[in-house]
Amino acid sequence: DQQVKQNSPSLSVQEGRISILNCDYTNSMFDYFLWYKKYPAEGPTFLISISSIKDKNEDGRFTVFLNKSAKHLSLHIVPSQPGDSAVYFCAASGSNYKLTFGKGTLLTVNP
Amino acid sequence: KAGVTQTPRYLIKTRGQQVTLSCSPISGHRSVSWYQQTPGQGLQFLFEYFSETQRNKGNFPGRFSGRQFSNSRSEMNVSTLELGDSALYLCASSLAGGRTYNEQFFGPGTRLTVL
């Protein structure tokens, strides 16, 4: 049973536009959510996180939104840059701190 | 500050053999987690060690085991290798406190191929 789902395997956007990556979860015990970015031949890199007591967290060009009632979170990248092209993983954890990852979304930003 | 290092980077084994992978965390990090990444399943949690003790475990068979040493370095062992064990094995380290534990720093991974 996949508890964290990223339903879009890939996304393509133009440089300068907004990228929106989506993530859904099923486990209501999850209370901490993270996004990681992964380039080929490298390990994932932590990008941004959000606690369930918040509905928005912003860090520069990256903003994560959390909708607890819908069990949905999204990552917005504005403006998108070619260097943002990577696989983005959504992850979630509960009280046991164990991370559950989605399968990832490949973002391609075209110049 | 040096990042997380994993050795070896690439490994080819045959079915039935066993393998040991090594991970050195960032200096000062006491938590080490291991993940398996495959194209079909994404990133799956194997286990997490903190202060030489396994603190969390994923849903993998007992053929997968690990340990952590007093200097926080960790090893992962897979016995009786199967073709399906072919994957990228990632190690991640973090400080142990609170939710920042999840803000893990990953190594580049070990690519294991089982023939």
Short mmCIF file of C-alpha atoms in Angstrom, two decimals:
data_model
loop_
_atom_site.label_atom_id
_atom_site.label_comp_id
_atom_site.label_asym_id
_atom_site.label_seq_id
_atom_site.Cartn_x
_atom_site.Cartn_y
_atom_site.Cartn_z
CA ASP A 1 0.00 0.00 0.00
CA GLN A 2 1.57 3.24 -1.14
CA GLN A 3 1.09 5.82 1.58
CA VAL A 4 2.74 8.70 -0.28
CA LYS A 5 1.79 9.16 -3.91
CA GLN A 6 3.20 11.38 -6.61
CA ASN A 7 0.81 10.76 -9.46
CA SER A 8 2.73 12.67 -12.12
CA PRO A 9 5.88 10.80 -13.17
CA SER A 10 7.07 13.82 -15.13
CA LEU A 11 6.45 17.54 -15.62
CA SER A 12 7.82 19.93 -18.22
CA VAL A 13 7.76 23.74 -17.85
CA GLN A 14 9.32 26.75 -19.50
CA GLU A 15 12.10 28.69 -17.83
CA GLY A 16 10.70 31.59 -15.80
CA ARG A 17 7.28 30.00 -15.32
CA ILE A 18 5.92 28.31 -12.21
CA SER A 19 6.48 24.60 -11.53
CA ILE A 20 3.90 22.88 -9.34
CA LEU A 21 4.66 19.40 -8.08
CA ASN A 22 1.94 17.52 -6.26
CA CYS A 23 1.88 14.86 -3.59
CA ASP A 24 -0.94 12.99 -1.84
CA TYR A 25 -0.78 10.90 1.31
CA THR A 26 -3.13 8.46 2.95
CA ASN A 27 -1.77 8.04 6.47
CA SER A 28 -3.42 10.56 8.80
CA MET A 29 -0.65 9.97 11.35
CA PHE A 30 1.89 11.75 9.15
CA ASP A 31 2.66 15.14 10.64
CA TYR A 32 5.88 16.24 8.97
CA PHE A 33 6.47 16.55 5.25
CA LEU A 34 9.55 17.14 3.18
CA TRP A 35 10.67 17.60 -0.40
CA TYR A 36 13.95 16.29 -1.74
CA LYS A 37 15.61 16.92 -5.08
CA LYS A 38 17.77 14.35 -6.85
CA TYR A 39 20.16 14.80 -9.75
CA PRO A 40 21.42 11.75 -11.68
CA ALA A 41 24.34 9.94 -10.02
CA GLU A 42 23.85 11.89 -6.78
CA GLY A 43 21.94 11.23 -3.59
CA PRO A 44 18.75 13.20 -2.84
CA THR A 45 19.19 16.69 -1.39
CA PHE A 46 16.83 18.10 1.23
CA LEU A 47 14.92 21.05 -0.16
CA ILE A 48 12.17 22.22 2.19
CA SER A 49 9.90 20.86 4.92
CA ILE A 50 6.60 21.69 6.59
CA SER A 51 5.01 20.68 9.85
CA SER A 52 1.33 19.79 10.02
CA ILE A 53 0.68 22.80 12.23
CA LYS A 54 1.39 25.04 9.25
CA ASP A 55 -0.19 25.31 5.83
CA LYS A 56 2.63 27.09 4.06
CA ASN A 57 6.40 27.33 4.25
CA GLU A 58 8.54 29.46 1.98
CA ASP A 59 12.26 29.43 1.24
CA GLY A 60 13.38 31.65 -1.58
CA ARG A 61 11.93 30.39 -4.86
CA PHE A 62 10.46 27.31 -3.16
CA THR A 63 7.13 27.21 -1.35
CA VAL A 64 5.40 24.15 0.06
CA PHE A 65 1.66 24.17 0.70
CA LEU A 66 -0.11 21.66 2.93
CA ASN A 67 -3.83 20.90 2.81
CA LYS A 68 -4.44 18.52 5.70
CA SER A 69 -8.14 17.99 5.03
CA ALA A 70 -7.33 16.85 1.49
CA LYS A 71 -4.13 15.06 2.57
CA HIS A 72 -2.35 16.92 -0.17
CA LEU A 73 0.82 18.93 -0.44
CA SER A 74 2.43 20.76 -3.29
CA LEU A 75 5.78 22.32 -4.07
CA HIS A 76 5.84 25.55 -6.05
CA ILE A 77 9.01 26.75 -7.74
CA VAL A 78 8.91 30.33 -8.97
CA PRO A 79 10.55 31.24 -11.26
CA SER A 80 11.70 27.89 -12.62
CA GLN A 81 15.28 27.65 -13.84
CA PRO A 82 16.99 25.02 -16.04
CA GLY A 83 19.13 24.02 -13.03
CA ASP A 84 15.93 22.94 -11.27
CA SER A 85 15.61 20.02 -13.68
CA ALA A 86 15.79 16.95 -11.45
CA VAL A 87 13.65 14.27 -9.82
CA TYR A 88 11.65 15.62 -6.89
CA PHE A 89 10.61 13.30 -4.06
CA CYS A 90 7.89 14.01 -1.56
CA ALA A 91 8.36 12.38 1.86
CA ALA A 92 6.35 12.14 5.07
CA SER A 93 6.90 11.02 8.64
CA GLY A 94 4.92 10.43 11.80
CA SER A 95 5.85 10.05 15.44
CA ASN A 96 8.29 7.24 14.74
CA TYR A 97 10.26 9.64 12.51
CA LYS A 98 10.50 6.99 9.79
CA LEU A 99 10.46 8.62 6.35
CA THR A 100 8.10 7.34 3.66
CA PHE A 101 8.89 8.55 0.16
CA GLY A 102 6.82 8.93 -2.97
CA LYS A 103 8.15 7.53 -6.26
CA GLY A 104 9.25 10.91 -7.53
CA THR A 105 8.41 13.38 -10.32
CA LEU A 106 10.92 14.22 -13.04
CA LEU A 107 10.87 17.99 -13.59
CA THR A 108 12.31 19.33 -16.84
CA VAL A 109 12.72 23.10 -17.17
CA ASN A 110 13.20 24.11 -20.78
CA PRO A 111 15.30 27.21 -21.62
CA LYS B 1 32.60 19.84 6.08
CA ALA B 2 32.83 16.53 4.20
CA GLY B 3 29.57 15.00 3.03
CA VAL B 4 28.25 11.48 3.45
CA THR B 5 30.51 8.97 1.78
CA GLN B 6 29.60 5.49 0.62
CA THR B 7 31.83 2.68 -0.53
CA PRO B 8 32.02 1.03 -2.91
CA ARG B 9 30.18 3.11 -5.50
CA TYR B 10 29.54 0.16 -7.79
CA LEU B 11 29.33 -3.55 -7.09
CA ILE B 12 28.53 -6.63 -9.16
CA LYS B 13 27.65 -9.86 -7.41
CA THR B 14 26.01 -13.15 -8.32
CA ARG B 15 22.94 -14.74 -6.83
CA GLY B 16 23.53 -16.42 -3.49
CA GLN B 17 26.51 -14.29 -2.55
CA GLN B 18 26.52 -11.77 0.24
CA VAL B 19 27.58 -8.14 0.19
CA THR B 20 28.58 -5.46 2.69
CA LEU B 21 28.16 -1.76 1.98
CA SER B 22 29.75 0.99 4.02
CA CYS B 23 28.63 4.49 4.94
CA SER B 24 30.49 7.29 6.71
CA PRO B 25 28.14 10.04 7.96
CA ILE B 26 28.84 13.73 8.21
CA SER B 27 31.00 14.50 11.21
CA GLY B 28 28.81 15.04 14.26
CA HIS B 29 25.79 13.26 12.82
CA ARG B 30 24.69 10.36 14.99
CA SER B 31 21.77 9.03 12.99
CA VAL B 32 22.33 6.91 9.88
CA SER B 33 19.52 5.61 7.69
CA TRP B 34 19.62 3.24 4.73
CA TYR B 35 17.30 3.24 1.71
CA GLN B 36 16.85 1.09 -1.35
CA GLN B 37 15.99 2.86 -4.59
CA THR B 38 14.56 0.94 -7.55
CA PRO B 39 12.77 2.28 -10.65
CA GLY B 40 9.53 0.55 -9.76
CA GLN B 41 9.37 1.21 -6.01
CA GLY B 42 11.14 4.50 -5.56
CA LEU B 43 12.95 5.10 -2.28
CA GLN B 44 12.19 2.52 0.39
CA PHE B 45 13.35 2.75 3.98
CA LEU B 46 15.50 -0.13 5.19
CA PHE B 47 16.56 0.82 8.72
CA GLU B 48 17.95 3.60 10.88
CA TYR B 49 20.70 3.47 13.47
CA PHE B 50 21.37 5.88 16.28
CA SER B 51 24.17 5.45 18.80
CA GLU B 52 24.89 1.92 17.60
CA THR B 53 21.25 0.84 18.08
CA GLN B 54 18.68 0.10 15.43
CA ARG B 55 15.93 2.61 16.12
CA ASN B 56 13.65 2.04 13.13
CA LYS B 57 13.17 -0.75 10.64
CA GLY B 58 11.39 -0.98 7.30
CA ASN B 59 9.59 -3.92 5.73
CA PHE B 60 12.52 -5.88 4.34
CA PRO B 61 13.39 -9.55 4.91
CA GLY B 62 15.94 -10.60 7.48
CA ARG B 63 18.55 -11.03 4.73
CA PHE B 64 19.03 -7.28 5.06
CA SER B 65 20.89 -6.28 8.19
CA GLY B 66 23.03 -3.45 9.41
CA ARG B 67 25.08 -2.11 12.23
CA GLN B 68 26.58 1.11 13.45
CA PHE B 69 29.93 1.60 15.07
CA SER B 70 30.91 3.90 17.92
CA ASN B 71 32.22 6.50 15.44
CA SER B 72 28.74 6.51 13.78
CA ARG B 73 29.99 4.78 10.65
CA SER B 74 27.51 2.19 9.45
CA GLU B 75 27.52 -0.97 7.38
CA MET B 76 24.71 -2.73 5.62
CA ASN B 77 24.81 -6.42 4.78
CA VAL B 78 22.68 -8.40 2.36
CA SER B 79 23.00 -12.17 2.48
CA THR B 80 21.92 -14.73 -0.11
CA LEU B 81 21.56 -12.15 -2.84
CA GLU B 82 18.60 -12.33 -5.22
CA LEU B 83 18.20 -10.73 -8.65
CA GLY B 84 15.59 -8.38 -7.18
CA ASP B 85 18.18 -6.91 -4.80
CA SER B 86 19.72 -5.04 -7.72
CA ALA B 87 19.24 -1.40 -6.77
CA LEU B 88 20.84 1.82 -5.67
CA TYR B 89 21.46 1.71 -1.92
CA LEU B 90 21.50 5.12 -0.30
CA CYS B 91 22.78 6.07 3.09
CA ALA B 92 21.67 9.27 4.84
CA SER B 93 22.85 10.94 8.02
CA SER B 94 21.32 13.55 10.24
CA LEU B 95 21.55 15.20 13.61
CA ALA B 96 19.48 13.31 16.09
CA GLY B 97 17.31 16.05 17.52
CA GLY B 98 13.61 16.41 16.88
CA ARG B 99 12.06 16.75 13.47
CA THR B 100 15.29 17.92 11.92
CA TYR B 101 16.20 14.25 12.01
CA ASN B 102 14.23 13.93 8.81
CA GLU B 103 16.25 16.62 7.06
CA GLN B 104 18.76 14.03 6.06
CA PHE B 105 21.95 14.37 4.05
CA PHE B 106 22.34 11.62 1.51
CA GLY B 107 25.43 10.00 0.11
CA PRO B 108 25.82 9.28 -3.62
CA GLY B 109 24.77 5.66 -3.16
CA THR B 110 26.15 2.23 -4.00
CA ARG B 111 24.87 0.72 -7.24
CA LEU B 112 24.50 -3.03 -6.66
CA THR B 113 23.95 -5.33 -9.61
CA VAL B 114 23.09 -8.97 -8.97
CA LEU B 115 23.65 -11.36 -11.89
#
